[in-house]
mmCIF file of C-alpha atoms in Angstrom:
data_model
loop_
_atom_site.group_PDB
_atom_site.id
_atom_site.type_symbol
_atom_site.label_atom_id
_atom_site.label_comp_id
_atom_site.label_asym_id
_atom_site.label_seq_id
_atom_site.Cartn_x
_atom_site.Cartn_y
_atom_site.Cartn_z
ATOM 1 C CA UNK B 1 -206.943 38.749 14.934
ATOM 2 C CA UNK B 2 -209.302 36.081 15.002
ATOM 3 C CA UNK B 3 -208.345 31.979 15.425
ATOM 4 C CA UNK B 4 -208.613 30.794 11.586
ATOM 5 C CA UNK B 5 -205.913 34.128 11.134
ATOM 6 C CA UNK B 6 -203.475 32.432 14.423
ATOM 7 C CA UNK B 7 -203.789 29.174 13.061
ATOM 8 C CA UNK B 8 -202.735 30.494 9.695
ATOM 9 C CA UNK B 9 -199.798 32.415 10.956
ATOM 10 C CA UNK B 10 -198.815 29.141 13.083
ATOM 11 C CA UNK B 11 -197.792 27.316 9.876
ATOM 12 C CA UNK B 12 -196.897 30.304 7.445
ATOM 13 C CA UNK B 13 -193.807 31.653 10.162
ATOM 14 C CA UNK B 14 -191.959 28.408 10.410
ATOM 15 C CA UNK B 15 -192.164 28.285 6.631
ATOM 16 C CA UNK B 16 -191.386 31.730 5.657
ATOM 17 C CA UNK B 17 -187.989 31.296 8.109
ATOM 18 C CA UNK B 18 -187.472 27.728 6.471
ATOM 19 C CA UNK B 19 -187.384 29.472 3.081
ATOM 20 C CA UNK B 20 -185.405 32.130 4.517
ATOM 21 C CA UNK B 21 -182.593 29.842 5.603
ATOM 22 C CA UNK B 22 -182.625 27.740 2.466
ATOM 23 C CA UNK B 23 -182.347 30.848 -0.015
ATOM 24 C CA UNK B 24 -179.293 31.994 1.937
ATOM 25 C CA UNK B 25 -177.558 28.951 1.917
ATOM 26 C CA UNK B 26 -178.147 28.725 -2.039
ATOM 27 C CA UNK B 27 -176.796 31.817 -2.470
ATOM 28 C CA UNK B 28 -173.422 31.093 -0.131
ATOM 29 C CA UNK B 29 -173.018 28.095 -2.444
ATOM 30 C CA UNK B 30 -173.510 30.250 -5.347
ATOM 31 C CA UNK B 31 -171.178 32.404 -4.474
ATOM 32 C CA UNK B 32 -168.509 30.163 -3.329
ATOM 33 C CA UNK B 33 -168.752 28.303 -6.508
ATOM 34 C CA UNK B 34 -168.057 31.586 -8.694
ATOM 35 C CA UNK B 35 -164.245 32.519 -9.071
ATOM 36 C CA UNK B 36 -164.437 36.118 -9.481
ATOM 37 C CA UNK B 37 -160.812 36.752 -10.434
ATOM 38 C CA UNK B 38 -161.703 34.200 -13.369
ATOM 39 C CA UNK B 39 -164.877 36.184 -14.434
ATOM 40 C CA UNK B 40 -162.632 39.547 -14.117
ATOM 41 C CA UNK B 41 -159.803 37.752 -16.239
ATOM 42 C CA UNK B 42 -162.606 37.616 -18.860
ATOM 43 C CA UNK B 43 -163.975 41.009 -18.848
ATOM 44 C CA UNK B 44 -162.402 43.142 -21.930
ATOM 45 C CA UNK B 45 -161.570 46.378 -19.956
ATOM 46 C CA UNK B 46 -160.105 47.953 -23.380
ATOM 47 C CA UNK B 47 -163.224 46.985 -25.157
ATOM 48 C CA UNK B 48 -165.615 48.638 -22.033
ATOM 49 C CA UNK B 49 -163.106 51.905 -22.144
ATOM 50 C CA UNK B 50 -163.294 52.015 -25.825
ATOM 51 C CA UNK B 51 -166.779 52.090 -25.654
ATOM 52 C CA UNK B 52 -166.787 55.405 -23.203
ATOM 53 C CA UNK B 53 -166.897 58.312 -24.241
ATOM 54 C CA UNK B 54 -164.696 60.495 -22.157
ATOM 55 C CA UNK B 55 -165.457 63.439 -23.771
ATOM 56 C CA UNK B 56 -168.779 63.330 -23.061
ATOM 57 C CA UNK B 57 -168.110 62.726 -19.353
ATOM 58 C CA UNK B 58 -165.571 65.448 -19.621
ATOM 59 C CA UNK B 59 -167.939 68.134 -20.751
ATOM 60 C CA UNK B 60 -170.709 66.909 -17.880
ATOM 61 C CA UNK B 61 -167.432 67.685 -14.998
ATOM 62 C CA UNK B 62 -168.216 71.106 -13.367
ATOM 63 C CA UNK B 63 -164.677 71.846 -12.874
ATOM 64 C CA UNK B 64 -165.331 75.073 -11.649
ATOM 65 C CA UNK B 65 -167.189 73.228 -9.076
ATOM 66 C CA UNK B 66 -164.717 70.716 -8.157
ATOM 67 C CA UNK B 67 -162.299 73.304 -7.678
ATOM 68 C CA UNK B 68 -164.423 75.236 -5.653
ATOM 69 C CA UNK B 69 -164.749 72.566 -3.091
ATOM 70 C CA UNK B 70 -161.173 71.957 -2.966
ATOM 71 C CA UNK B 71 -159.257 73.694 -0.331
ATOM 72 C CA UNK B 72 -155.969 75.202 -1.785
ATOM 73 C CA UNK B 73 -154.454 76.629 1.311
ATOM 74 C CA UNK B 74 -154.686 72.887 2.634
ATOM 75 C CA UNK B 75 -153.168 70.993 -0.191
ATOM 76 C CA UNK B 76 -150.357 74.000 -0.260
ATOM 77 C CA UNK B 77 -149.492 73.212 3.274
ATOM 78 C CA UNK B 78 -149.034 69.650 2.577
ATOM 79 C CA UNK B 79 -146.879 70.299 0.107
ATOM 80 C CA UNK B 80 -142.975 69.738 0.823
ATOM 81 C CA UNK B 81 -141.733 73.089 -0.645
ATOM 82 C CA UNK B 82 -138.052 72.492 1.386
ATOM 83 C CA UNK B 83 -138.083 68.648 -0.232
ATOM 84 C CA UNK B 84 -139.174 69.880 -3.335
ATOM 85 C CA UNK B 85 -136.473 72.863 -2.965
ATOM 86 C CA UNK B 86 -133.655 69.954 -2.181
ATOM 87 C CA UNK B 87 -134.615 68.145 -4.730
ATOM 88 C CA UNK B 88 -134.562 70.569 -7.796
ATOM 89 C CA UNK B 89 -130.689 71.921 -8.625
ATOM 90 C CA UNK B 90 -131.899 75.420 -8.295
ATOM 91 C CA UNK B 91 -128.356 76.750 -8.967
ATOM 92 C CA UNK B 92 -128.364 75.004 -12.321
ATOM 93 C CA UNK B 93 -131.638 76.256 -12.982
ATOM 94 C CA UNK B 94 -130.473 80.360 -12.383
ATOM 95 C CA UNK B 95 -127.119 79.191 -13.691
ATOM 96 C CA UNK B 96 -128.756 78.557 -17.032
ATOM 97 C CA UNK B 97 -131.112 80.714 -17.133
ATOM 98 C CA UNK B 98 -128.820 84.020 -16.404
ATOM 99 C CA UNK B 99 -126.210 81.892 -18.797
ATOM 100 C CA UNK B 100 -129.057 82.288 -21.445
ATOM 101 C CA UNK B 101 -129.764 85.901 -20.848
ATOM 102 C CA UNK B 102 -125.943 87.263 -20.475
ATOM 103 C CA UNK B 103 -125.664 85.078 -24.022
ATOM 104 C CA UNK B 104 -128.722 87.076 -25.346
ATOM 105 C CA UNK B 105 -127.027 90.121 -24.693
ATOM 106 C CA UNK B 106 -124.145 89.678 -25.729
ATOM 107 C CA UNK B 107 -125.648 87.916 -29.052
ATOM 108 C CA UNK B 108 -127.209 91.656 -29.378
ATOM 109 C CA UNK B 109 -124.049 93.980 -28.720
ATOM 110 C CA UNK B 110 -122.558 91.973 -31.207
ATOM 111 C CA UNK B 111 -125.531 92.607 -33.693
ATOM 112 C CA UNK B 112 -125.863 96.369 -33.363
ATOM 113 C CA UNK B 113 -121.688 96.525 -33.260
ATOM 114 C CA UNK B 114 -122.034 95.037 -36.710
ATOM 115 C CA UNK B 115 -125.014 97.323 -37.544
ATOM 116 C CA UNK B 116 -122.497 100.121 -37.145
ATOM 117 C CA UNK B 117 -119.684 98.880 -38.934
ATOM 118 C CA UNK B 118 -122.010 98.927 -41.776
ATOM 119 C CA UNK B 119 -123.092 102.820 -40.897
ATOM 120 C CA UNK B 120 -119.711 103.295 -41.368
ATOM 121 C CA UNK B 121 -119.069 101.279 -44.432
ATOM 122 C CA UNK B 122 -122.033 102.936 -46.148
ATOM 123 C CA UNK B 123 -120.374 106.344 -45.482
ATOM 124 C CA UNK B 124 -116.896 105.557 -46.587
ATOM 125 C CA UNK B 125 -118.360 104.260 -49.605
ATOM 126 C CA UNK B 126 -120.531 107.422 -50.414
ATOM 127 C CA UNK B 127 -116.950 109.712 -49.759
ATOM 128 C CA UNK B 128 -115.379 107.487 -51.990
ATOM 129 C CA UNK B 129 -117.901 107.285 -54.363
ATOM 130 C CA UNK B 130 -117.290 103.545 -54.678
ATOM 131 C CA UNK B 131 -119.998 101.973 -57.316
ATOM 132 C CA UNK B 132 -119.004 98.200 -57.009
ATOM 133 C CA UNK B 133 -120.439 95.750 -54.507
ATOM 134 C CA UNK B 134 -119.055 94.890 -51.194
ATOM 135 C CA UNK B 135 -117.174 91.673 -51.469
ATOM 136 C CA UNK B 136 -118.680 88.518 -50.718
ATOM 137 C CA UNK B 137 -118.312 87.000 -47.089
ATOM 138 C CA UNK B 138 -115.116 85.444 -46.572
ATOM 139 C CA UNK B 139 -116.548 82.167 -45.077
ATOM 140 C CA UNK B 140 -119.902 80.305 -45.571
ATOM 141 C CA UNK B 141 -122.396 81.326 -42.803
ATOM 142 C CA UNK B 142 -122.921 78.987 -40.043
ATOM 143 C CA UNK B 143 -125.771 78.700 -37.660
ATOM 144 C CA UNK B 144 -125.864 78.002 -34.458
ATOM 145 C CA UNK B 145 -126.422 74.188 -32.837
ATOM 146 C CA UNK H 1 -133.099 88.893 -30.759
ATOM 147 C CA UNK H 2 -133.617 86.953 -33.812
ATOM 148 C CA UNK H 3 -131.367 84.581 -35.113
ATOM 149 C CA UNK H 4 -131.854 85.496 -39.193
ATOM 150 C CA UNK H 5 -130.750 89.179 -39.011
ATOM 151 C CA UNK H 6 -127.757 87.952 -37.229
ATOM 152 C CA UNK H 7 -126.763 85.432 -39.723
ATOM 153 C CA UNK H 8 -126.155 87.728 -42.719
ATOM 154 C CA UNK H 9 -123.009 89.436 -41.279
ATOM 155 C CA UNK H 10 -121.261 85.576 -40.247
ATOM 156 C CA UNK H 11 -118.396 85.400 -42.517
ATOM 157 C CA UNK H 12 -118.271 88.910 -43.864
ATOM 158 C CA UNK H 13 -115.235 91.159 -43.627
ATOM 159 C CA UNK H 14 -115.621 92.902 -39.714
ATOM 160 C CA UNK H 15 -115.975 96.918 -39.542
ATOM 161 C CA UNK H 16 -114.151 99.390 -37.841
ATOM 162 C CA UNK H 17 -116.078 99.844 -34.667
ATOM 163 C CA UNK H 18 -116.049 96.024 -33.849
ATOM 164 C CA UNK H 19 -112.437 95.834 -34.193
ATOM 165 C CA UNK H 20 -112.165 99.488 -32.561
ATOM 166 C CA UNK H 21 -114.503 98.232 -29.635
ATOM 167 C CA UNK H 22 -112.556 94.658 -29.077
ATOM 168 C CA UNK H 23 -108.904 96.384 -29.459
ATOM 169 C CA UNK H 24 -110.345 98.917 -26.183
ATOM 170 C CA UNK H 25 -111.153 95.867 -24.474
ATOM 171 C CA UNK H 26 -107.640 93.814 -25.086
ATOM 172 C CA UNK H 27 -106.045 96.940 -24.114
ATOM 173 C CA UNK H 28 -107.900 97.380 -20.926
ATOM 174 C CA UNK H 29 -107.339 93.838 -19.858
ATOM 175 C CA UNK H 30 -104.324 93.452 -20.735
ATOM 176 C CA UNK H 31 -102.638 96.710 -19.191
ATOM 177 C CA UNK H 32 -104.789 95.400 -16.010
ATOM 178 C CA UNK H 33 -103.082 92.097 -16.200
ATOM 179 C CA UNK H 34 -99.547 93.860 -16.687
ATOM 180 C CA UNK H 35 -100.602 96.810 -13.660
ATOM 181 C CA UNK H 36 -101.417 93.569 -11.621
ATOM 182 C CA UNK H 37 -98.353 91.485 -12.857
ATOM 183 C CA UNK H 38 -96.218 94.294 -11.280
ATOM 184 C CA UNK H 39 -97.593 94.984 -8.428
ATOM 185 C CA UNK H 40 -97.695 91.425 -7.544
ATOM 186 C CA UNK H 41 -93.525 91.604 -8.325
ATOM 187 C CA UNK H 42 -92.881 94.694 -6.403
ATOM 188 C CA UNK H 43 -94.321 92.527 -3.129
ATOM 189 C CA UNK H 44 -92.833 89.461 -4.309
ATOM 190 C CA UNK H 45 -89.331 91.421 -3.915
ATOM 191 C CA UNK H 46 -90.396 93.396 -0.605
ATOM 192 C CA UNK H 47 -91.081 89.989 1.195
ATOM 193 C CA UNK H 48 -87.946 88.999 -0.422
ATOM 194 C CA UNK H 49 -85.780 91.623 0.004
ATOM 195 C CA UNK H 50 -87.199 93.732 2.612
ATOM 196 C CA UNK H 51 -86.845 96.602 0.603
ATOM 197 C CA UNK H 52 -89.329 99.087 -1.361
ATOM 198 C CA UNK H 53 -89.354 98.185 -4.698
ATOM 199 C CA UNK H 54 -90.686 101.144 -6.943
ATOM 200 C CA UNK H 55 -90.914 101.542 -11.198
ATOM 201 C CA UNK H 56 -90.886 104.885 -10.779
ATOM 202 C CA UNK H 57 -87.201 105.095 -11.700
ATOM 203 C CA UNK H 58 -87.067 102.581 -14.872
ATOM 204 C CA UNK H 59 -90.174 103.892 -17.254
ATOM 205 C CA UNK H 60 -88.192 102.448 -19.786
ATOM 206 C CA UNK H 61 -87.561 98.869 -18.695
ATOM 207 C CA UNK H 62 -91.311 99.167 -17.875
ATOM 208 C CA UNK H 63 -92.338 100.325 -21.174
ATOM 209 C CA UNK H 64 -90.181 97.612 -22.372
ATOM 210 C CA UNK H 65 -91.965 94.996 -20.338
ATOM 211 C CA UNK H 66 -95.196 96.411 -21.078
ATOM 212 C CA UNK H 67 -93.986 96.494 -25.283
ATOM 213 C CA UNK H 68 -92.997 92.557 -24.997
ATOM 214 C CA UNK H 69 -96.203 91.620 -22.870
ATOM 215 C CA UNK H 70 -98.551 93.226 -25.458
ATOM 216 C CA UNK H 71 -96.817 91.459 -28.330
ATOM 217 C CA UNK H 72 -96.901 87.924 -26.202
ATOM 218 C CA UNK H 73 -100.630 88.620 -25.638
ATOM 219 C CA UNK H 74 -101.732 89.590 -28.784
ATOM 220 C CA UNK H 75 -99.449 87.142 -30.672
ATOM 221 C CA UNK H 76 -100.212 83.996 -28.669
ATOM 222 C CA UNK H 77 -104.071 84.531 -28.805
ATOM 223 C CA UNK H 78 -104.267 85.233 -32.374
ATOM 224 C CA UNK H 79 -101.561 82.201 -32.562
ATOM 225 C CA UNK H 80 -103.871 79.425 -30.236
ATOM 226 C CA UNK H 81 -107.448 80.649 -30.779
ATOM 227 C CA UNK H 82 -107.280 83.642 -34.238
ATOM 228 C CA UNK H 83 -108.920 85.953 -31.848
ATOM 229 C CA UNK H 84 -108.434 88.296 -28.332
ATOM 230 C CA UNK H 85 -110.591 88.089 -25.501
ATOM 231 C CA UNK H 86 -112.123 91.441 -26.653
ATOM 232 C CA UNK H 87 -112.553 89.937 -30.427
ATOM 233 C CA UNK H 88 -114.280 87.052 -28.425
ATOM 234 C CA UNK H 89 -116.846 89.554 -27.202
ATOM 235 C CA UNK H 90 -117.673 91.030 -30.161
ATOM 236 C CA UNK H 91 -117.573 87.476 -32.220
ATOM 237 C CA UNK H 92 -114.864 88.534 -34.722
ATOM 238 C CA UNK H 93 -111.875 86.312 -35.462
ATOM 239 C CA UNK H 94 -108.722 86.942 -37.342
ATOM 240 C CA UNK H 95 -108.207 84.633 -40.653
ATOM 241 C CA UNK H 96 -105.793 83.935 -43.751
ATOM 242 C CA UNK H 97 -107.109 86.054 -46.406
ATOM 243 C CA UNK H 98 -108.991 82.093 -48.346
ATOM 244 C CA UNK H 99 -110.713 81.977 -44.870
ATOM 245 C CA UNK H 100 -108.434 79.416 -43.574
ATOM 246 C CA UNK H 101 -106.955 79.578 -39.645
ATOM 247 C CA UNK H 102 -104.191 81.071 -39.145
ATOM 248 C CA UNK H 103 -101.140 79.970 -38.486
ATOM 249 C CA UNK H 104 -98.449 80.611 -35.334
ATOM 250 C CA UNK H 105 -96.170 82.271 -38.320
ATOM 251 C CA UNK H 106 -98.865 85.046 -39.343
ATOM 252 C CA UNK H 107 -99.954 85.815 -35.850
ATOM 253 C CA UNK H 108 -96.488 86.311 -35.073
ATOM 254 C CA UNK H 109 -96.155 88.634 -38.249
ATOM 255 C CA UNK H 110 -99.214 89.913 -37.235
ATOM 256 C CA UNK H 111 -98.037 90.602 -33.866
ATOM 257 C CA UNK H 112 -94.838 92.200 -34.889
ATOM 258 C CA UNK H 113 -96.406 94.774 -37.383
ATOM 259 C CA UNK H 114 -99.245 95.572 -35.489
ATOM 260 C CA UNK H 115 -96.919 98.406 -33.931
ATOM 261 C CA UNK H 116 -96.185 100.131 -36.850
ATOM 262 C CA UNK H 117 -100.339 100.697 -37.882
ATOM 263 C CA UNK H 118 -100.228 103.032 -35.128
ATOM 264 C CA UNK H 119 -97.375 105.439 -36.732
ATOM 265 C CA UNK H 120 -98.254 108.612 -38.482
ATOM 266 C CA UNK H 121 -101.100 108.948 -36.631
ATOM 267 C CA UNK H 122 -102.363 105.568 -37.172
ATOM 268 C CA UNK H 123 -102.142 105.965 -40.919
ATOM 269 C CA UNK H 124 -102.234 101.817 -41.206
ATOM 270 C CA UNK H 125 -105.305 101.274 -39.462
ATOM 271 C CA UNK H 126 -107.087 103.539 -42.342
ATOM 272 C CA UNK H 127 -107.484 100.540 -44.533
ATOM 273 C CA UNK H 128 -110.140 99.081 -42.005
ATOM 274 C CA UNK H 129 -112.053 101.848 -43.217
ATOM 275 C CA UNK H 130 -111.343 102.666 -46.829
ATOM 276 C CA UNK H 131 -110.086 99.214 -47.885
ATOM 277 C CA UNK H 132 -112.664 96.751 -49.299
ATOM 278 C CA UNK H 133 -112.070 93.659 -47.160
ATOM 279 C CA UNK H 134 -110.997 96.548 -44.347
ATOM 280 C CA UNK H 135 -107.632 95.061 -44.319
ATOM 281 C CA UNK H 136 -105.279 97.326 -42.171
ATOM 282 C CA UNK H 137 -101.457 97.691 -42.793
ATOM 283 C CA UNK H 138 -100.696 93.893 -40.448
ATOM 284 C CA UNK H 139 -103.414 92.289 -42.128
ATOM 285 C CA UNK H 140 -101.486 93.036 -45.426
ATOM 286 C CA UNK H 141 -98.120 92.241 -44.163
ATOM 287 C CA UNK H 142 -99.562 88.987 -42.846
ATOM 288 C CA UNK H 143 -102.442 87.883 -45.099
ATOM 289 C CA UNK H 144 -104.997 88.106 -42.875
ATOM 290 C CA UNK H 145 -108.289 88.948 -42.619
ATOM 291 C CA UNK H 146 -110.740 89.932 -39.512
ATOM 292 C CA UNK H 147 -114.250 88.050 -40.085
ATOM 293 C CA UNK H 148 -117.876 88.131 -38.209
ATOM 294 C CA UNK H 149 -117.575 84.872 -36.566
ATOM 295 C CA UNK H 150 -119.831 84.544 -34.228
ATOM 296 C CA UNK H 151 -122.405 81.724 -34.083
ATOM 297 C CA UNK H 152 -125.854 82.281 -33.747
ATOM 298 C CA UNK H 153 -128.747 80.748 -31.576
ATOM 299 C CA UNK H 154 -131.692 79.920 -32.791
ATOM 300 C CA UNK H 155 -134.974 81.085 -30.237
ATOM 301 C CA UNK H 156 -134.949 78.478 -27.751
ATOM 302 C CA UNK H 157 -132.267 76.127 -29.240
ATOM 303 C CA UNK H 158 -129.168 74.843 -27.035
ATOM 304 C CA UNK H 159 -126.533 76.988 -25.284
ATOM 305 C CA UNK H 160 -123.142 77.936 -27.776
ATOM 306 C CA UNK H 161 -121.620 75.669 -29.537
#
């Protein structure tokens, strides 16, 4: 380095630090002035979300990916099973579920008792060689809630 | 099971195998309930007594008791609810002959008659199967009627009304 460069660098340092120091105190008073909840008040978030389009950023997610790199046996050991257990009425649950089923059935012994009856009828009607209609039902049909 | 095919036999005049089927079941339970109902006297009167009590000896006051307990229990259901736990199972109910419920008076007539189908070799149970509304010799002497009456669920609708 020769003298002309040392004298140089003797007055460009103390400036370069000067400027330094006077850019960072701008931009503390710059930023102290601003009231970012204010500018966030502003900002349309509906209008921003409106403008996404999620489908789009849907179809780029790799899900097959993401749940790749998630580890299932982890998040099923977090999981409360007893709390969740405690929580749910179970016995309501297989209450009305077998409820449901023992109804089904007997919905369908009811049907194919009925089914017979009309075996039955049929027959009696061809040994009596009865030509006219079976009456008409006795009460209006009403279904079920 | 779909809830359509069901439909069409609601309100129609019940068969002989559904009324066949639900008079097995009344009799069942209700000769348990009687079986039990003694049994549960014989004990009584041991504890109280101290002494054996068998019905061995008095068929007849038995047959008696069993006579009046079948009329009470097919009279008073057909009286409070126009149907028998076994006419429950297979959804038929007992009506007046325009549909309407029957009254305490009919069921009793009902009751009372009932009996008598069973004579001559149950000669008044064969209009169930030749009559046209299957009307057997107490549903004439009472003016009643045996009816589909159960009500049908809809696929995943709400439990019975």
């Amino acid at each position: 380095m020769s003298s002309r460069d040392r004298a140089g660098k003797r007055w460009t340092d103390p400036a370069e630090a000067l400027a330094q120091q006077v850019t960072e105190r701008v931009v503390d008073l710059v930023v102290g002035a601003i009231d970012v909840n204010e500018i966030v008040a502003r900002v349309d978030v509906n209008a921003i979300i409106s403008r996404v389009d999620i489908d789009a950023v849907l179809r780029k997610v790799d899900l097959n990916e993401l749940l790749g790199q998630v580890d299932v046996n982890e998040l099923a050991q977090r999981i409360d099973v007893a709390g969740l257990v405690e929580k749910a009425d179970l016995g309501a649950i297989i209450a009305q579920s077998s409820g449901g089923m023992a109804r089904e059935a007997v919905d369908a012994v009811r049907y194919r008792t009925a089914g017979l009856d009309q075996v039955i009828d049929g027959w009696v009607r061809v040994l009596l060689r009865r030509k006219d209609p079976a009456p008409p039902p006795l009460l209006a049909v009403q279904a079920g809630p | 099971m779909t809830a359509q095919p069901a439909l069409r036999y609601q309100g129609h005049y019940a068969g002989a195998v559904s009324r066949l089927a639900s008079f097995v079941i009344d009799i069942v339970v209700s000769a348990g309930i009687f079986c039990v109902a003694l049994a549960a006297i014989s004990y009584g009167a041991q504890v109280i007594t101290g002494n054996l009590v068998s019905w061995n000896h008095s068929t007849g006051v038995v047959a008696g008791l069993f006579a009046a307990w079948e009329l009470a229990y097919f009279g008073f259901s057909w009286a409070t609810n126009g149907r028998t736990l076994g006419m429950a199972v297979f959804g038929i109910r007992v009506v007046r002959t325009d549909g309407a419920v029957l009254e305490p008076r009919h069921a009793t007539v009902r009751a009372l008659v009932f009996p008598f189908s069973f004579l001559f070799c149950g000669l008044g149970f064969l209009g169930i199967l030749v009559q046209r509304e299957h009307r057997a010799l107490h549903d004439l002497a009472a003016g009643s009627a045996v009816i589909y009456a159960w009500t049908v669920r809809a696929p995943g609708s709400g439990p019975e009304a």
